[in-house]
PDB file of C-alpha atoms in Angstrom:
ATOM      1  CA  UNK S1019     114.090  66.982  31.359  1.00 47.00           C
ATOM      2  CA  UNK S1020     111.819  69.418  33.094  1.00 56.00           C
ATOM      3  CA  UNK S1021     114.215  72.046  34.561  1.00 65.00           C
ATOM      4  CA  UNK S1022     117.535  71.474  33.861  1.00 78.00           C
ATOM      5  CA  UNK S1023     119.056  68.840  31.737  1.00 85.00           C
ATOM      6  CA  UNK S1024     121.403  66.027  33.920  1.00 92.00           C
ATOM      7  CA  UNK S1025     125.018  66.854  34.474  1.00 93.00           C
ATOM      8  CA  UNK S1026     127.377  66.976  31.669  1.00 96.00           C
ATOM      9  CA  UNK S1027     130.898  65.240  32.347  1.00 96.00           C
ATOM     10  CA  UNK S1028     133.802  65.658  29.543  1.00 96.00           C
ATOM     11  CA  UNK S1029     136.519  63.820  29.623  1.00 96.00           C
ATOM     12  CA  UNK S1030     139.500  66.295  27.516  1.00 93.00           C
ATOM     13  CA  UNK S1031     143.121  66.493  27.218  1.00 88.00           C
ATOM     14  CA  UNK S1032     144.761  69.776  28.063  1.00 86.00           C
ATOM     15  CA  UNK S1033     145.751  70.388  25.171  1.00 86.00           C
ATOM     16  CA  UNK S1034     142.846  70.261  22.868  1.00 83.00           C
ATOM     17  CA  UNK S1035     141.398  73.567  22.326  1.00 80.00           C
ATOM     18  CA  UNK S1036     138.132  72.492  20.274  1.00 82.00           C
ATOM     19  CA  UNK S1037     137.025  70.579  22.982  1.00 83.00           C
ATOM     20  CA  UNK S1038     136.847  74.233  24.945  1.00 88.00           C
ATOM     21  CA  UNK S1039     134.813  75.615  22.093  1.00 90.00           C
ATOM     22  CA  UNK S1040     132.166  72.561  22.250  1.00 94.00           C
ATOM     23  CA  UNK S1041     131.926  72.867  26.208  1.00 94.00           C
ATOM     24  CA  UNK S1042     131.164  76.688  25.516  1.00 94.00           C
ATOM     25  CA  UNK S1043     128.665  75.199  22.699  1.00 94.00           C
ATOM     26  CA  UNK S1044     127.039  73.148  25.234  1.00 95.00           C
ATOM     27  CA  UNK S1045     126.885  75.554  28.142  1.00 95.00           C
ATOM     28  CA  UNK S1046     125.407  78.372  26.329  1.00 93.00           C
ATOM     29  CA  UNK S1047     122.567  75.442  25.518  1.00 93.00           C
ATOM     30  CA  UNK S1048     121.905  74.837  29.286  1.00 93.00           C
ATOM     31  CA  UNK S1049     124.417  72.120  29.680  1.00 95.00           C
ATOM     32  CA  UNK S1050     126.383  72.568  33.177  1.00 93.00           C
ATOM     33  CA  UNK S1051     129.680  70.705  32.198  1.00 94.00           C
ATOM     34  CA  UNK S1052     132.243  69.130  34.848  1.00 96.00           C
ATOM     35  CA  UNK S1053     135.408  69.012  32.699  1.00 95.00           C
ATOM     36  CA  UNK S1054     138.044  66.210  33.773  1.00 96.00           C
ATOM     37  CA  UNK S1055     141.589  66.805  32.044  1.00 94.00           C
ATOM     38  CA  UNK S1056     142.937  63.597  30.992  1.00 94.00           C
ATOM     39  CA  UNK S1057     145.861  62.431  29.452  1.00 93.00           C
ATOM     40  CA  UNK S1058     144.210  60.294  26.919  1.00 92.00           C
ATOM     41  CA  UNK S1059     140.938  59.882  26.227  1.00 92.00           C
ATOM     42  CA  UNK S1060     141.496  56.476  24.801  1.00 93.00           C
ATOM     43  CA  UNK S1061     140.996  54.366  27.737  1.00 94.00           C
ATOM     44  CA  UNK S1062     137.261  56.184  28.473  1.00 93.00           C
ATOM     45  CA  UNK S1063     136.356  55.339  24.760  1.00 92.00           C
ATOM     46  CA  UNK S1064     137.004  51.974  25.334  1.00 92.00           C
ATOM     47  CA  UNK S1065     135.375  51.329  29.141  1.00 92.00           C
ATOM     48  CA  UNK S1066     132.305  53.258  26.991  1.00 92.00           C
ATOM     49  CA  UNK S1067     132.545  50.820  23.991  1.00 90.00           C
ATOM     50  CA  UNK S1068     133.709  53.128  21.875  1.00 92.00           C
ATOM     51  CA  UNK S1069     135.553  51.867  18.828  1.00 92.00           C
ATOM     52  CA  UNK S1070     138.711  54.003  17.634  1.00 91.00           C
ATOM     53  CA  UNK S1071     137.241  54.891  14.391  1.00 92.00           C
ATOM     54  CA  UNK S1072     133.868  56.225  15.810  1.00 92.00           C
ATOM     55  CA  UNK S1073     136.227  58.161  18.433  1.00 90.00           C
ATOM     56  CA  UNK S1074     137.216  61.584  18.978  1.00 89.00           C
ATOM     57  CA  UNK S1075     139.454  64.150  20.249  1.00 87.00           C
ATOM     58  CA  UNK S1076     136.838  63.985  23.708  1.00 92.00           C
ATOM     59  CA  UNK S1077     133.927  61.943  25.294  1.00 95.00           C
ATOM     60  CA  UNK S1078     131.515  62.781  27.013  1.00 96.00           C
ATOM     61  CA  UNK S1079     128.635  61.021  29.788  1.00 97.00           C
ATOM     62  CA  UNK S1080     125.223  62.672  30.180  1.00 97.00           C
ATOM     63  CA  UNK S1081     121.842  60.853  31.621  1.00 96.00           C
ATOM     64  CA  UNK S1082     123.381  57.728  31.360  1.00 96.00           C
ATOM     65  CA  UNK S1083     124.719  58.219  27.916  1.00 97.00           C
ATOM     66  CA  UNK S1084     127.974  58.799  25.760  1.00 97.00           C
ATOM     67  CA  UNK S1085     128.720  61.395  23.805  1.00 97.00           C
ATOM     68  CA  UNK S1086     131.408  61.713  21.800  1.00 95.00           C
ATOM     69  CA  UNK S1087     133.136  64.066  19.650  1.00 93.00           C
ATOM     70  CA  UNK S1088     131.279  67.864  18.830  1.00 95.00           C
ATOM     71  CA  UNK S1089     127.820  66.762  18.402  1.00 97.00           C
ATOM     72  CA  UNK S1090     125.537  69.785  18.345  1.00 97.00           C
ATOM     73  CA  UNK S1091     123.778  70.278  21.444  1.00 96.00           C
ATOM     74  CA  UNK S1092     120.161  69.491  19.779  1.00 96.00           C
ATOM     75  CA  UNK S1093     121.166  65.879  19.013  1.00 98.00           C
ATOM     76  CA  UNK S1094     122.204  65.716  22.838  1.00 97.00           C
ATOM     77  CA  UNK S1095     118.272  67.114  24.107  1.00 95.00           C
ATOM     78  CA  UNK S1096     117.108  64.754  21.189  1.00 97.00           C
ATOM     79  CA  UNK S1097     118.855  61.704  22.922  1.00 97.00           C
ATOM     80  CA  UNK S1098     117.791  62.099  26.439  1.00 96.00           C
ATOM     81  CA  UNK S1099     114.083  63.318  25.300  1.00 94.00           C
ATOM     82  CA  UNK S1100     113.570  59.833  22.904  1.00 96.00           C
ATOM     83  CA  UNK S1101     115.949  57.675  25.384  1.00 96.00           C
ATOM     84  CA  UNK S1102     116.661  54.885  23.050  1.00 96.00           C
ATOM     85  CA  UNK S1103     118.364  52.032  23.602  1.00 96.00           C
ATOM     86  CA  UNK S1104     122.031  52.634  22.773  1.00 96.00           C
ATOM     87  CA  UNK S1105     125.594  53.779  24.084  1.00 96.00           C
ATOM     88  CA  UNK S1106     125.105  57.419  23.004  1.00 97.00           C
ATOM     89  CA  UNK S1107     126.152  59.470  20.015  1.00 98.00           C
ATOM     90  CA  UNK S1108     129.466  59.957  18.334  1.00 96.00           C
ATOM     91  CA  UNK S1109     130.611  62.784  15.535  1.00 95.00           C
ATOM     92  CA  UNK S1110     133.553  60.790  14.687  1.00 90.00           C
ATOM     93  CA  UNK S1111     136.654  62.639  13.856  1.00 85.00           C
ATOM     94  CA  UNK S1112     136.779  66.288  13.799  1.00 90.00           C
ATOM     95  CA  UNK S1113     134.087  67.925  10.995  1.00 92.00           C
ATOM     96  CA  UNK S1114     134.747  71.467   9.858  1.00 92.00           C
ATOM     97  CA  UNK S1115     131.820  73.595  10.896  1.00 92.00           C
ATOM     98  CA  UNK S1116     130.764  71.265  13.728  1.00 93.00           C
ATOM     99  CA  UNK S1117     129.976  72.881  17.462  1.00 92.00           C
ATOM    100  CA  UNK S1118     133.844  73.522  18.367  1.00 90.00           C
ATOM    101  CA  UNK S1119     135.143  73.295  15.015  1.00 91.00           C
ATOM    102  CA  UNK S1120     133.616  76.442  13.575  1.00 91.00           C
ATOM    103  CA  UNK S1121     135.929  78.590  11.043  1.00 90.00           C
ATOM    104  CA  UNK S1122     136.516  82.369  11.024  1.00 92.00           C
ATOM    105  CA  UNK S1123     134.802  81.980   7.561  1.00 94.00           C
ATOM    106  CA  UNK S1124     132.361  79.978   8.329  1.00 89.00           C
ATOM    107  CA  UNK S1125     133.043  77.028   5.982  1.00 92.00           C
ATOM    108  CA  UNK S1126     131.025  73.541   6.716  1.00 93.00           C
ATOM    109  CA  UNK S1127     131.239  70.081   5.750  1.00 94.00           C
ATOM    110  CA  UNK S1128     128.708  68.073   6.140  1.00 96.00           C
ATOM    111  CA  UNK S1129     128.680  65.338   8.379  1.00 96.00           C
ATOM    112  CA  UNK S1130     126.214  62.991  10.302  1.00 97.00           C
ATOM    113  CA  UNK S1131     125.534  62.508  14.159  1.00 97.00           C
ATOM    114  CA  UNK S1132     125.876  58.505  14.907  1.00 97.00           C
ATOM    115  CA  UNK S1133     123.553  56.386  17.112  1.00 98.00           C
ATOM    116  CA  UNK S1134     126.235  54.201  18.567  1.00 96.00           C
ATOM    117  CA  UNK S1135     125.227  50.637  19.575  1.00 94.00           C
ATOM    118  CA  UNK S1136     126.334  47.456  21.098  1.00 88.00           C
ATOM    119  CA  UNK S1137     129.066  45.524  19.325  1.00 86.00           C
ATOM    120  CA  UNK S1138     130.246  48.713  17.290  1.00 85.00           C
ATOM    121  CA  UNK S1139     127.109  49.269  15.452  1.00 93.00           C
ATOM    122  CA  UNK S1140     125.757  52.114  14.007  1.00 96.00           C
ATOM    123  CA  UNK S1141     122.750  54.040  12.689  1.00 97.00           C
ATOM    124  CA  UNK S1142     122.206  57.548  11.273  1.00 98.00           C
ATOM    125  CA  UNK S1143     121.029  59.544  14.183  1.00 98.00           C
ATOM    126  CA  UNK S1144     120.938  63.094  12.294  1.00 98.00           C
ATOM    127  CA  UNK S1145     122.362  64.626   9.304  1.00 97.00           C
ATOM    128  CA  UNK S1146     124.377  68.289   9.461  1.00 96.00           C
ATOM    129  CA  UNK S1147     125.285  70.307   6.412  1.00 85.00           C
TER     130      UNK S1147
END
């Protein structure tokens, strides 16, 4: 993008509090993030093609994309610079030391950032760790 990346749209329960750490993640990165409170995210995984176990406690749309789950903000600019051909990203589940799931000591797991594609597919996108 040249000034200012597209709008950011997450789709959150009110009761999930990591979800408020990754919009704060993603706005200090230049992000301007319209949240919508839901009561389950469930239904916007699956109009999105989102498959329960690549799912996460929130999704995201940006440029014409999905996001979903607390993948880093990079991976996001990454996606809409390349623009491949795919449904989005997804950090399935919940990893320990991803943006939003950071720990007062600041344990990690590492985990990887998913290319999500038609039919449920999947390719390594980026590696965290």
């Amino acid at each position: 993008w040249a000034a200012a990346p597209p709008p950011l749209t997450v789709y959150k329960t009110a009761s999930c509090g990591c979800c408020k750490g990754w919009i704060t993640t993603m706005t200090r990165a230049g992000y301007r993030a319209k949240v919508v409170t839901v009561e389950d995210v469930t239904p916007f995984n699956r109009r999105h093609g989102v498959p329960f176990e690549l799912s996460s406690c929130h999704l995201s749309t940006i440029g014409g994309y999905v996001v979903v789950g607390h993948v880093p903000s990079a991976d996001v600019a990454r996606l809409l610079r390349e623009r491949p051909k795919a449904l989005g990203l997804t950090v399935p589940g919940m990893p320990i030391g991803s943006p939003g799931m950071e720990t007062p000591d600041g344990r990690k797991e590492a985990y990887n950032t998913l290319l999500l594609l038609p039919r449920a597919k999947t390719q390594v996108f980026a590696r965290h760790g």
